[in-house]
Short mmCIF file of C-alpha atoms in Angstrom, two decimals:
data_model
loop_
_atom_site.label_atom_id
_atom_site.label_comp_id
_atom_site.label_asym_id
_atom_site.label_seq_id
_atom_site.Cartn_x
_atom_site.Cartn_y
_atom_site.Cartn_z
CA UNK A 1 -7.43 -6.01 -15.35
CA UNK A 2 -7.96 -2.27 -15.08
CA UNK A 3 -7.74 -0.51 -18.45
CA UNK A 4 -6.19 2.93 -18.82
CA UNK A 5 -7.11 5.12 -21.78
CA UNK A 6 -4.64 7.97 -22.35
CA UNK A 7 -5.23 10.84 -24.73
CA UNK A 8 -4.14 12.33 -26.98
CA UNK A 9 -1.63 9.88 -28.45
CA UNK A 10 0.36 12.78 -29.85
CA UNK A 11 0.38 16.51 -29.36
CA UNK A 12 2.16 19.38 -31.10
CA UNK A 13 2.89 22.53 -29.12
CA UNK A 14 5.29 25.44 -28.91
CA UNK A 15 7.64 26.51 -26.14
CA UNK A 16 5.69 28.52 -23.61
CA UNK A 17 2.38 26.76 -24.30
CA UNK A 18 0.20 25.04 -21.73
CA UNK A 19 -0.74 21.44 -22.52
CA UNK A 20 -2.96 18.86 -20.88
CA UNK A 21 -2.81 15.07 -21.12
CA UNK A 22 -5.65 12.92 -19.85
CA UNK A 23 -5.92 9.38 -18.48
CA UNK A 24 -9.16 7.59 -17.79
CA UNK A 25 -9.35 4.37 -15.78
CA UNK A 26 -11.93 1.67 -16.43
CA UNK A 27 -12.82 1.63 -12.72
CA UNK A 28 -12.29 3.74 -9.63
CA UNK A 29 -8.58 3.74 -8.71
CA UNK A 30 -8.80 6.44 -6.04
CA UNK A 31 -5.57 8.46 -6.38
CA UNK A 32 -3.33 5.53 -7.28
CA UNK A 33 -1.98 7.08 -10.46
CA UNK A 34 1.56 8.04 -11.46
CA UNK A 35 2.96 10.03 -14.39
CA UNK A 36 6.29 9.45 -16.14
CA UNK A 37 8.35 11.28 -18.74
CA UNK A 38 10.46 9.36 -21.22
CA UNK A 39 13.04 10.74 -23.63
CA UNK A 40 14.36 8.75 -26.61
CA UNK A 41 16.79 6.02 -25.66
CA UNK A 42 16.28 6.56 -21.93
CA UNK A 43 14.37 4.89 -19.13
CA UNK A 44 11.26 6.69 -17.90
CA UNK A 45 11.47 9.28 -15.14
CA UNK A 46 8.87 9.55 -12.39
CA UNK A 47 7.16 12.94 -12.35
CA UNK A 48 4.06 12.62 -10.17
CA UNK A 49 2.49 9.98 -7.93
CA UNK A 50 -0.66 9.87 -5.90
CA UNK A 51 -2.23 11.72 -8.86
CA UNK A 52 -0.87 15.09 -7.70
CA UNK A 53 2.30 14.68 -5.57
CA UNK A 54 5.55 15.84 -7.16
CA UNK A 55 8.57 13.60 -7.19
CA UNK A 56 11.59 15.42 -5.75
CA UNK A 57 13.28 17.66 -8.30
CA UNK A 58 10.37 17.91 -10.72
CA UNK A 59 9.76 21.49 -11.89
CA UNK A 60 6.61 23.20 -10.64
CA UNK A 61 5.36 23.76 -14.20
CA UNK A 62 4.21 20.12 -14.06
CA UNK A 63 0.98 19.47 -12.19
CA UNK A 64 -1.35 16.53 -11.79
CA UNK A 65 -4.96 16.33 -10.76
CA UNK A 66 -7.90 13.98 -10.56
CA UNK A 67 -9.19 11.03 -8.59
CA UNK A 68 -11.49 8.11 -9.18
CA UNK A 69 -11.40 7.49 -12.92
CA UNK A 70 -10.30 10.78 -14.53
CA UNK A 71 -6.82 12.28 -14.28
CA UNK A 72 -4.85 15.04 -15.98
CA UNK A 73 -1.22 16.04 -16.33
CA UNK A 74 -0.72 19.71 -17.14
CA UNK A 75 2.52 21.34 -18.22
CA UNK A 76 2.40 25.13 -17.97
CA UNK A 77 4.97 27.10 -19.91
CA UNK A 78 6.57 24.35 -22.00
CA UNK A 79 10.35 24.31 -21.99
CA UNK A 80 12.48 22.75 -24.76
CA UNK A 81 13.44 19.86 -22.47
CA UNK A 82 9.76 18.94 -21.97
CA UNK A 83 9.33 17.61 -25.49
CA UNK A 84 9.21 13.89 -24.78
CA UNK A 85 6.72 11.06 -24.29
CA UNK A 86 4.48 10.87 -21.24
CA UNK A 87 2.82 7.86 -19.63
CA UNK A 88 0.36 7.40 -16.82
CA UNK A 89 0.26 4.23 -14.69
CA UNK A 90 -2.35 2.87 -12.32
CA UNK A 91 -1.15 1.13 -9.17
CA UNK A 92 -4.49 0.39 -7.54
CA UNK A 93 -3.97 -3.31 -8.10
CA UNK A 94 -2.11 -5.93 -10.15
CA UNK A 95 -1.47 -6.11 -13.01
CA UNK A 96 0.15 -2.68 -12.95
CA UNK A 97 -0.98 -0.99 -16.15
CA UNK A 98 0.29 1.97 -18.16
CA UNK A 99 -1.59 4.27 -20.49
CA UNK A 100 -0.70 4.07 -24.18
CA UNK A 101 1.49 7.17 -23.99
CA UNK A 102 1.44 10.71 -25.38
CA UNK A 103 4.20 11.96 -27.64
CA UNK A 104 4.68 15.71 -27.16
CA UNK A 105 6.31 17.27 -30.20
CA UNK A 106 7.51 20.71 -31.11
CA UNK A 107 5.15 22.57 -33.42
CA UNK B 1 23.80 8.05 -6.79
CA UNK B 2 21.18 5.45 -7.66
CA UNK B 3 22.01 3.33 -10.71
CA UNK B 4 20.30 0.33 -12.24
CA UNK B 5 22.22 -1.32 -15.06
CA UNK B 6 20.60 -4.02 -17.16
CA UNK B 7 22.52 -6.53 -19.25
CA UNK B 8 22.04 -9.81 -21.06
CA UNK B 9 19.93 -8.64 -23.98
CA UNK B 10 20.55 -9.75 -27.52
CA UNK B 11 19.17 -11.80 -30.37
CA UNK B 12 17.48 -15.12 -29.71
CA UNK B 13 15.46 -17.51 -31.87
CA UNK B 14 11.78 -18.13 -31.14
CA UNK B 15 11.38 -20.77 -28.45
CA UNK B 16 14.78 -20.03 -26.98
CA UNK B 17 15.80 -18.84 -23.51
CA UNK B 18 17.52 -15.69 -22.35
CA UNK B 19 18.47 -14.38 -18.92
CA UNK B 20 18.62 -10.70 -18.11
CA UNK B 21 20.45 -9.18 -15.18
CA UNK B 22 20.11 -5.87 -13.38
CA UNK B 23 22.90 -4.72 -11.09
CA UNK B 24 21.99 -1.98 -8.66
CA UNK B 25 24.08 0.61 -6.85
CA UNK B 26 23.12 3.45 -4.57
CA UNK B 27 20.58 1.50 -2.51
CA UNK B 28 20.10 -1.99 -1.14
CA UNK B 29 17.63 -4.07 -3.17
CA UNK B 30 16.93 -6.09 -0.02
CA UNK B 31 14.72 -3.21 1.15
CA UNK B 32 12.55 -2.95 -1.96
CA UNK B 33 10.17 -4.70 -4.28
CA UNK B 34 11.69 -4.68 -7.77
CA UNK B 35 10.06 -4.86 -11.21
CA UNK B 36 10.77 -5.56 -14.84
CA UNK B 37 9.00 -3.38 -17.42
CA UNK B 38 9.31 -3.75 -21.19
CA UNK B 39 8.75 -1.57 -24.24
CA UNK B 40 8.34 -2.99 -27.74
CA UNK B 41 9.99 -0.92 -30.49
CA UNK B 42 8.00 2.27 -31.01
CA UNK B 43 5.37 1.19 -28.50
CA UNK B 44 4.33 1.95 -24.94
CA UNK B 45 5.37 0.55 -21.58
CA UNK B 46 4.22 -2.83 -20.29
CA UNK B 47 4.84 -4.05 -16.75
CA UNK B 48 6.19 -7.62 -16.86
CA UNK B 49 6.29 -8.57 -13.19
CA UNK B 50 7.77 -7.91 -9.80
CA UNK B 51 9.26 -9.60 -6.77
CA UNK B 52 9.09 -8.91 -3.07
CA UNK B 53 12.13 -8.41 -0.87
CA UNK B 54 12.03 -12.04 0.32
CA UNK B 55 12.14 -13.39 -3.23
CA UNK B 56 9.04 -15.49 -2.62
CA UNK B 57 6.04 -13.30 -3.44
CA UNK B 58 5.94 -12.52 -7.15
CA UNK B 59 3.44 -11.21 -9.66
CA UNK B 60 3.44 -11.42 -13.46
CA UNK B 61 1.41 -10.07 -16.35
CA UNK B 62 -0.70 -12.84 -17.90
CA UNK B 63 1.21 -12.85 -21.21
CA UNK B 64 4.43 -14.08 -19.55
CA UNK B 65 3.09 -16.35 -16.80
CA UNK B 66 4.66 -19.79 -16.97
CA UNK B 67 7.43 -18.58 -19.32
CA UNK B 68 9.24 -15.83 -17.38
CA UNK B 69 10.67 -16.03 -13.86
CA UNK B 70 11.93 -13.14 -11.78
CA UNK B 71 14.54 -13.77 -9.12
CA UNK B 72 16.88 -11.73 -6.99
CA UNK B 73 20.21 -12.04 -5.19
CA UNK B 74 20.14 -9.54 -2.37
CA UNK B 75 23.82 -9.97 -1.33
CA UNK B 76 24.82 -9.23 -4.95
CA UNK B 77 22.31 -6.36 -5.08
CA UNK B 78 20.94 -7.81 -8.29
CA UNK B 79 17.71 -8.70 -10.04
CA UNK B 80 17.20 -11.28 -12.80
CA UNK B 81 14.65 -12.16 -15.46
CA UNK B 82 14.76 -15.70 -16.85
CA UNK B 83 12.82 -15.78 -20.11
CA UNK B 84 11.92 -19.12 -21.69
CA UNK B 85 9.86 -20.09 -24.74
CA UNK B 86 10.45 -16.66 -26.22
CA UNK B 87 8.12 -15.34 -28.91
CA UNK B 88 8.46 -12.61 -31.51
CA UNK B 89 6.08 -10.47 -29.47
CA UNK B 90 8.55 -10.51 -26.55
CA UNK B 91 10.89 -8.33 -28.62
CA UNK B 92 11.38 -5.20 -26.53
CA UNK B 93 13.68 -3.10 -24.44
CA UNK B 94 13.55 -4.51 -20.91
CA UNK B 95 13.94 -2.15 -17.97
CA UNK B 96 14.43 -2.96 -14.33
CA UNK B 97 12.86 -0.54 -11.90
CA UNK B 98 12.63 0.05 -8.18
CA UNK B 99 9.12 -0.22 -6.77
CA UNK B 100 7.81 2.39 -4.37
CA UNK B 101 5.31 0.54 -2.22
CA UNK B 102 2.34 2.61 -1.08
CA UNK B 103 0.17 -0.03 0.55
CA UNK B 104 -0.46 -3.75 0.04
CA UNK B 105 0.64 -4.30 -3.58
CA UNK B 106 0.05 -0.77 -4.78
CA UNK B 107 3.32 0.42 -6.21
CA UNK B 108 4.80 2.74 -8.78
CA UNK B 109 8.39 3.00 -10.03
CA UNK B 110 10.73 5.65 -8.71
CA UNK B 111 14.02 4.63 -10.33
CA UNK B 112 14.64 2.99 -13.70
CA UNK B 113 17.57 1.59 -15.62
CA UNK B 114 18.49 2.42 -19.21
CA UNK B 115 17.21 -0.88 -20.55
CA UNK B 116 18.55 -3.81 -22.57
CA UNK B 117 17.18 -4.82 -25.97
CA UNK B 118 15.88 -8.33 -26.57
CA UNK B 119 15.18 -9.34 -30.17
CA UNK B 120 13.32 -12.58 -30.84
CA UNK B 121 13.57 -13.55 -34.48
CA UNK B 122 14.45 -16.43 -36.73
#
């Protein structure tokens, strides 16, 4: 199975900051990577797929990049509602695998 | 409005069975692959398995193969997860999700439910 290593596991930042979360795949997955946001007690919400394509309704301060094995999610100008957990997911093949998650906390 | 509502969670003893349901509104499940994803308390997300529109082609993560079975009832717009021989490590919130198929079996999840908690303990 493809392994996904996500970092950092937690991150403290302030409103208005720019933050970057990274996922690395154990093999080439082309652009078959999605990003999700999850708030406590809720199901995850799709943010980005195809490594860089926005899901409808996602604010433009979120951006994704990368291909092959290295991917990043960047949030520019953090808003209070952005403090949540974030997960990447590879969908190159089965089993579908998520990164370990990044908890974004208010500094 | 798209809604996925899971039910059937609860407490079960190790070795016991439990059946989860997911009732969908806002789209027809007959047009989509559907998945179950779980999250142990305080942990990350783990895909459990999924099922094609025809109910025949299915995939599972290795840790549940032979114990869990996904099924669907397209006329009822519903998805099910039959869990047998449950273990403590199956304790988690279980989410149903709609698969967005890109090509072949490459898929991510574009809609999720709120989840139902399964606790396996003696």
